[in-house]
Amino acid sequence: MDRPAITETLTTPVLGEYDVIVAGGGASGLIAAVAAARCGARTAVVERAGCLGGTGTSGMVAQWIGLFNGSVRCVGGIGFELTQRVQAAGGSEGFRRYTLAEASANPVTITNFPFNPEVVKIVADEMASEAGVDVYLHSRVVRALVEGRRVQGLVVENVGGRGALRSAMLVDATGDAVVASAAGVPCVGEEPELQHKRQPCTLVFRMSNVDVRTFRAMPREQKRAIALEGLKEGRLAWESLSFCSTPGELDAVCLMSRIHGIDALDPRDLTRAEQTGRQQIKSIVSFLQERVPGFERSLLGGIAERVGIRETRRIVGRHTLTTEDIVGGRRFADAVALGAGPMDLHEAGGTGVDLWMPPAPFEIPLACQLPQEMEGLVVTGRAISATREANGGARHMGTAMCLGHAAGVYAALASRGEASLQEPAPEKVRQVLRNQKALVSSDDAMAAAANDTPIVARAA
Ligand SMILES: Cc1cc2nc3c(=O)[nH]c(=O)nc-3n(C[C@H](O)[C@H](O)[C@H](O)COP(=O)(O)OP(=O)(O)OC[C@H]3O[C@@H](n4cnc5c(N)ncnc54)[C@H](O)[C@@H]3O)c2cc1C
């Protein structure tokens, strides 16, 4: 639809010059920024929320998964360090066995790392500050600065107005490929035919004063029967009673709302997602309190600041990760990160979820993070180059952390001319990552598994 337009002439002050700027400070962006700074790059991270941590903090998705495939650890380096620091700060009791979507038709038992998002916010601040990262919170990236075929920085808007930040390298960690798309990098995910195929959004909420142990002790069949009743009565939004619990087991962080037909790149849809999510929460809360053992005395303790988005756009990079790559255990000479799974696609328009574990850790090459032509840019997290199905297994926060580590190292090297789009120098990137204890290949994961002392505790 053609809309009337106005023409603006803008003069934008340059607020800073960096070697590396990371757009988006979520699971991936936080680790990317710390990694780049630890490699000696003058680094900034720009985040629209008031905290770092992304979907794990402002989205309140309070468990990191994708760190273990079976008993094999897939995340080392700065991502693993983050888990240890959160645990040391009292924000988690560590890794546990956990059954995802337990009340659904096909649950999967995995290893998770449940945490208190408020502690993660604090630890994330500390890690960024110790590494010397300049953090810009409450700052939205609105434009990429592109000259020729090279990204040179970005424009941000915040309470101080509008400003430009220049950099030798940019890491797009927005999850939505905001910078890549603005710079003209080809992306998928916005096609009109996907309108009713995108995975649903979920607005997460926290119930306080829950007797988590009573709920967990219930047999799965009983949980499923209750969930199906709730669905039939129109009081639950899908067939799962999924929640994770923070230390102390008094809180349930509930992933129970399900909002369909949302294009999360459309602000009207996003508004609808938040408002519909809150109406669903109203209904779910009363159902939990009335009908679910363990929730009798519970109270609504909070709603995430932002609706959780599973799917928007992804870049078309130098390699597109596929399910065949994952299931076939394809080896890549430029592997820089490991995925663990589970493969996790929520049914569009319905109540089901396609959930299964890949047979082994899978390698993700640097080529999935690099655009085909645009210099100065590396993409990380949910927006890397992958098919929809493969993305379902590569979008978990553990995997986002490994990818962030790789993106940060690559960006730091590229900012001083030691890597480039034409010569990405994957061996050098892998060497630096390994020096920083990252696991970059299946062999690394197997070697770590042989040496690791068991760290996965009891079932949650
Ligand atoms: C409902 C739901 C449940 C999930 N469950 C789990 C789970 O249990 N465990 C798990 O590990 N993963 C889970 N995931 C997947 C996971 O949370 C995401 O895929 C993951 O967070 C991706 O990491 P990321 O760093 O790419 O994105 P994010 O963590 O979303 O971070 C992106 C960051 O970029 C910022 N940003 C975006 N645009 C701009 C802009 N223009 N300017 C400035 N900043 C910007 C955002 O504010 C955000 O902080 C779930 C996802 C959803 C939606």
XYZ file of N, CA, C and O and ligand atoms in Angstrom, residues 22-30 46-49 51-59 61-67 98 100 110 112 115 136 138-143 155-156 172-179 200-204 244 255 257 305-311 344 346 380-384 391 394-401, ligand 1:
381
model
N 28.646 -4.359 18.572
C 27.696 -5.460 18.578
C 26.298 -4.854 18.705
O 26.019 -4.117 19.656
N 25.450 -5.147 17.734
C 24.065 -4.664 17.779
C 23.217 -5.743 18.423
O 23.097 -6.842 17.895
N 22.650 -5.451 19.603
C 21.846 -6.438 20.320
C 22.680 -7.119 21.390
O 23.732 -7.682 21.095
N 22.208 -7.048 22.628
C 22.986 -7.601 23.749
C 22.324 -8.806 24.380
O 22.296 -8.933 25.600
N 21.778 -9.714 23.539
C 21.158 -10.933 24.062
C 22.208 -11.997 24.347
O 23.391 -11.697 24.535
N 21.747 -13.262 24.378
C 22.653 -14.376 24.676
C 23.871 -14.303 23.766
O 25.022 -14.430 24.197
N 23.624 -14.078 22.502
C 24.706 -14.088 21.526
C 25.525 -12.797 21.560
O 26.762 -12.827 21.518
N 24.823 -11.666 21.634
C 25.516 -10.371 21.582
C 26.381 -10.122 22.799
O 27.489 -9.575 22.689
N 25.900 -10.512 23.974
C 26.695 -10.342 25.193
C 28.027 -11.082 25.054
O 29.104 -10.520 25.295
N 25.168 -2.337 21.708
C 24.000 -1.439 21.687
C 22.750 -2.286 21.882
O 22.472 -3.186 21.088
N 22.008 -2.002 22.931
C 20.846 -2.836 23.284
C 19.636 -1.935 23.549
O 19.724 -0.964 24.289
N 18.480 -2.324 22.974
C 17.286 -1.476 23.129
C 16.645 -1.625 24.514
O 15.923 -0.740 24.964
N 16.889 -2.751 25.188
C 16.293 -2.959 26.518
C 17.138 -2.267 27.583
O 18.194 -1.703 27.289
N 18.605 -3.877 29.952
C 19.550 -4.863 30.506
C 20.108 -5.691 29.360
O 19.557 -5.712 28.262
N 21.216 -6.376 29.655
C 21.757 -7.355 28.706
C 21.095 -8.710 28.975
O 20.451 -8.893 30.000
N 21.269 -9.651 28.069
C 20.735 -11.007 28.285
C 19.627 -11.394 27.328
O 19.327 -12.568 27.163
N 18.961 -10.400 26.713
C 18.000 -10.676 25.642
C 16.791 -11.475 26.081
O 16.186 -11.228 27.134
N 16.444 -12.472 25.290
C 15.244 -13.266 25.563
C 15.343 -13.944 26.935
O 14.333 -14.169 27.598
N 16.569 -14.230 27.381
C 16.745 -14.859 28.697
C 16.444 -13.928 29.863
O 16.124 -14.389 30.957
N 16.544 -12.629 29.649
C 16.293 -11.683 30.745
C 15.037 -10.861 30.451
O 14.012 -11.042 31.096
N 15.077 -9.983 29.433
C 13.866 -9.187 29.193
C 12.729 -10.047 28.654
O 11.557 -9.698 28.815
N 13.041 -11.213 28.049
C 11.984 -12.132 27.608
C 11.618 -13.140 28.685
O 10.698 -13.917 28.507
N 12.789 -15.915 29.539
C 12.923 -17.351 29.251
C 14.085 -17.858 30.117
O 15.250 -17.782 29.736
N 13.742 -18.369 31.307
C 14.724 -18.512 32.378
C 15.420 -19.862 32.404
O 15.651 -20.436 33.472
N 15.737 -20.390 31.255
C 16.570 -21.606 31.227
C 17.381 -21.605 29.941
O 16.855 -21.389 28.854
N 18.672 -21.841 30.099
C 19.506 -22.007 28.910
C 19.500 -23.465 28.535
O 19.762 -24.342 29.374
N 19.181 -23.718 27.261
C 19.335 -25.077 26.748
C 20.249 -25.006 25.530
O 20.676 -23.937 25.119
N 20.570 -26.176 24.982
C 21.515 -26.186 23.866
C 22.955 -26.251 24.347
O 23.874 -26.054 23.559
N 23.150 -26.518 25.639
C 24.533 -26.648 26.127
C 24.979 -28.099 26.205
O 26.167 -28.375 26.281
N 15.824 -32.345 32.514
C 14.534 -31.647 32.487
C 13.715 -32.159 31.298
O 14.258 -32.326 30.204
N 11.204 -31.369 28.585
C 10.590 -30.243 27.862
C 9.186 -30.621 27.433
O 8.967 -31.733 26.966
N 15.981 -33.412 28.281
C 17.223 -32.757 27.894
C 17.953 -32.313 29.162
O 17.503 -32.582 30.260
N 19.008 -28.833 31.053
C 18.825 -27.381 31.020
C 19.646 -26.720 32.122
O 20.245 -27.396 32.970
N 17.656 -20.559 35.607
C 18.317 -19.456 36.323
C 17.312 -18.385 36.707
O 16.189 -18.331 36.186
N 25.702 0.498 25.661
C 24.655 1.495 25.421
C 23.312 0.786 25.602
O 22.882 0.047 24.716
N 19.021 0.992 26.479
C 17.924 1.872 26.049
C 18.272 2.567 24.733
O 17.946 3.731 24.525
N 18.969 1.864 23.876
C 19.416 2.449 22.603
C 19.039 1.502 21.470
O 19.441 0.336 21.471
N 18.271 2.023 20.546
C 17.779 1.188 19.450
C 18.593 1.448 18.183
O 18.814 2.610 17.815
N 19.022 0.391 17.550
C 19.707 0.519 16.259
C 18.649 0.791 15.206
O 17.689 0.020 15.084
N 18.809 1.885 14.464
C 17.771 2.200 13.473
C 18.282 2.155 12.027
O 17.485 2.121 11.104
N 19.583 2.160 11.871
C 20.079 2.203 10.499
C 21.499 1.673 10.465
O 22.245 1.803 11.449
N 23.439 3.744 13.160
C 22.789 4.897 13.783
C 21.894 4.379 14.896
O 21.173 3.391 14.718
N 21.989 5.038 16.055
C 21.141 4.629 17.182
C 20.234 5.787 17.576
O 20.568 6.964 17.341
N 25.959 -8.367 14.010
C 24.498 -8.266 14.103
C 23.994 -9.384 15.007
O 23.956 -10.557 14.611
N 23.650 -9.016 16.237
C 23.161 -9.995 17.223
C 21.739 -9.638 17.632
O 21.327 -9.913 18.753
N 20.995 -9.015 16.715
C 19.646 -8.551 17.060
C 18.606 -9.670 17.021
O 17.462 -9.469 17.437
N 18.958 -10.827 16.499
C 17.984 -11.918 16.349
C 17.095 -11.727 15.136
O 16.591 -12.693 14.571
N 16.903 -10.502 14.731
C 16.034 -10.177 13.595
C 16.836 -9.730 12.365
O 16.251 -9.188 11.420
N 18.150 -9.884 12.393
C 19.010 -9.427 11.298
C 18.742 -7.954 10.972
O 18.702 -7.556 9.806
N 18.578 -7.137 12.005
C 18.215 -5.725 11.808
C 19.273 -4.995 10.976
O 18.954 -4.289 10.010
N 20.538 -5.182 11.340
C 21.610 -4.453 10.642
C 21.812 -5.036 9.255
O 21.922 -4.311 8.261
N 4.427 -19.764 16.664
C 3.746 -18.806 17.548
C 4.727 -18.086 18.478
O 5.822 -18.583 18.740
N 4.298 -16.938 18.967
C 5.060 -16.212 19.996
C 4.561 -16.659 21.376
O 3.455 -17.174 21.509
N 5.368 -16.407 22.386
C 4.974 -16.735 23.763
C 5.359 -15.590 24.686
O 6.512 -15.149 24.684
N 4.371 -15.101 25.428
C 4.661 -14.095 26.457
C 4.843 -14.851 27.775
O 3.924 -15.527 28.244
N 6.036 -14.752 28.332
C 6.381 -15.541 29.522
C 5.932 -14.796 30.777
O 5.955 -13.567 30.817
N 9.870 -23.405 34.014
C 11.135 -23.694 34.679
C 11.111 -22.967 36.017
O 10.332 -22.031 36.207
N 6.056 -20.873 30.427
C 6.045 -20.690 28.971
C 4.754 -21.320 28.469
O 4.751 -22.379 27.852
N 1.758 -19.322 27.263
C 0.903 -18.609 26.310
C 1.349 -18.972 24.892
O 2.446 -19.495 24.689
N 9.013 -8.361 30.040
C 8.962 -7.011 29.474
C 8.606 -7.059 27.982
O 8.077 -6.099 27.431
N 8.881 -8.210 27.360
C 8.734 -8.277 25.900
C 8.310 -9.693 25.499
O 8.801 -10.662 26.069
N 7.411 -9.796 24.532
C 6.948 -11.106 24.062
C 8.123 -11.873 23.430
O 8.997 -11.271 22.803
N 8.141 -13.183 23.633
C 9.209 -14.025 23.066
C 8.907 -14.379 21.618
O 7.810 -14.846 21.299
N 9.885 -14.174 20.757
C 9.695 -14.367 19.317
C 10.583 -15.513 18.845
O 11.795 -15.474 19.041
N 9.964 -16.501 18.237
C 10.748 -17.665 17.803
C 11.308 -17.500 16.401
O 12.308 -18.110 16.054
N 10.657 -16.683 15.592
C 11.006 -16.710 14.170
C 10.741 -15.368 13.496
O 9.620 -14.860 13.569
N 13.230 -28.084 17.455
C 12.095 -27.570 18.218
C 11.300 -26.613 17.329
O 11.631 -25.455 17.200
N 7.485 -25.187 16.775
C 6.129 -25.102 17.322
C 5.138 -24.955 16.180
O 5.350 -24.167 15.261
N 25.133 -13.247 14.129
C 25.147 -14.311 15.129
C 23.767 -14.521 15.729
O 22.876 -13.687 15.562
N 23.583 -15.661 16.417
C 22.318 -15.929 17.099
C 21.237 -16.424 16.160
O 21.497 -17.084 15.154
N 20.007 -16.041 16.477
C 18.830 -16.603 15.792
C 18.786 -16.295 14.292
O 18.083 -16.984 13.539
N 19.528 -15.287 13.845
C 19.399 -14.853 12.446
C 20.484 -15.400 11.524
O 20.632 -14.937 10.393
N 21.251 -16.410 11.962
C 22.275 -16.948 11.058
C 21.601 -17.639 9.878
O 20.390 -17.877 9.883
N 17.008 -24.050 11.838
C 17.001 -22.964 12.820
C 16.289 -23.395 14.104
O 16.657 -22.957 15.201
N 18.959 -24.706 16.127
C 20.179 -23.898 16.306
C 19.902 -22.571 17.001
O 20.800 -21.761 17.166
N 18.633 -22.347 17.406
C 18.302 -21.031 17.943
C 18.331 -20.979 19.464
O 18.064 -19.932 20.054
N 18.635 -22.104 20.130
C 18.643 -22.095 21.598
C 19.779 -21.207 22.105
O 20.775 -20.992 21.422
N 19.617 -20.763 23.349
C 20.562 -19.751 23.841
C 21.979 -20.298 24.021
O 22.946 -19.561 23.843
N 22.098 -21.603 24.350
C 23.452 -22.179 24.451
C 24.172 -22.061 23.120
O 25.356 -21.655 23.045
N 23.483 -22.411 22.044
C 24.078 -22.331 20.705
C 24.343 -20.873 20.326
O 25.379 -20.547 19.725
N 23.406 -19.998 20.704
C 23.594 -18.560 20.427
C 24.871 -18.043 21.108
O 25.581 -17.192 20.563
N 25.164 -18.591 22.282
C 26.393 -18.162 22.976
C 27.640 -18.597 22.207
O 28.587 -17.823 22.057
C 9.003 -18.321 23.910
C 10.397 -18.793 23.680
C 10.884 -19.836 24.433
C 12.195 -20.251 24.260
N 12.681 -21.212 25.073
C 14.016 -21.403 25.135
C 14.579 -22.126 26.198
O 13.887 -22.666 27.049
N 15.937 -22.195 26.259
C 16.742 -21.655 25.290
O 17.964 -21.763 25.398
N 16.218 -20.982 24.250
C 14.880 -20.819 24.176
N 14.331 -20.059 23.179
C 15.166 -19.589 22.060
C 16.051 -18.436 22.440
O 15.554 -17.693 23.525
C 16.382 -17.460 21.315
O 16.382 -18.076 20.071
C 17.743 -16.873 21.650
O 17.548 -15.952 22.705
C 18.450 -16.291 20.507
O 19.558 -15.548 20.973
P 19.903 -14.161 20.292
O 21.040 -13.603 21.052
O 20.002 -14.358 18.836
O 18.588 -13.302 20.499
P 18.019 -12.585 21.790
O 18.366 -13.302 23.033
O 16.577 -12.379 21.512
O 18.788 -11.206 21.783
C 18.605 -10.231 20.785
C 18.818 -8.889 21.435
O 18.860 -7.873 20.445
C 18.138 -6.750 20.914
N 17.680 -5.991 19.750
C 16.861 -6.386 18.768
N 16.665 -5.393 17.872
C 17.400 -4.339 18.325
C 17.603 -3.017 17.840
N 17.027 -2.574 16.709
N 18.408 -2.196 18.550
C 19.002 -2.629 19.704
N 18.828 -3.860 20.207
C 18.039 -4.714 19.515
C 16.995 -7.359 21.710
O 16.433 -6.435 22.618
C 17.689 -8.525 22.394
O 18.223 -8.185 23.646
C 13.010 -19.641 23.287
C 12.512 -18.612 22.518
C 11.222 -18.185 22.706
C 10.739 -17.034 21.915
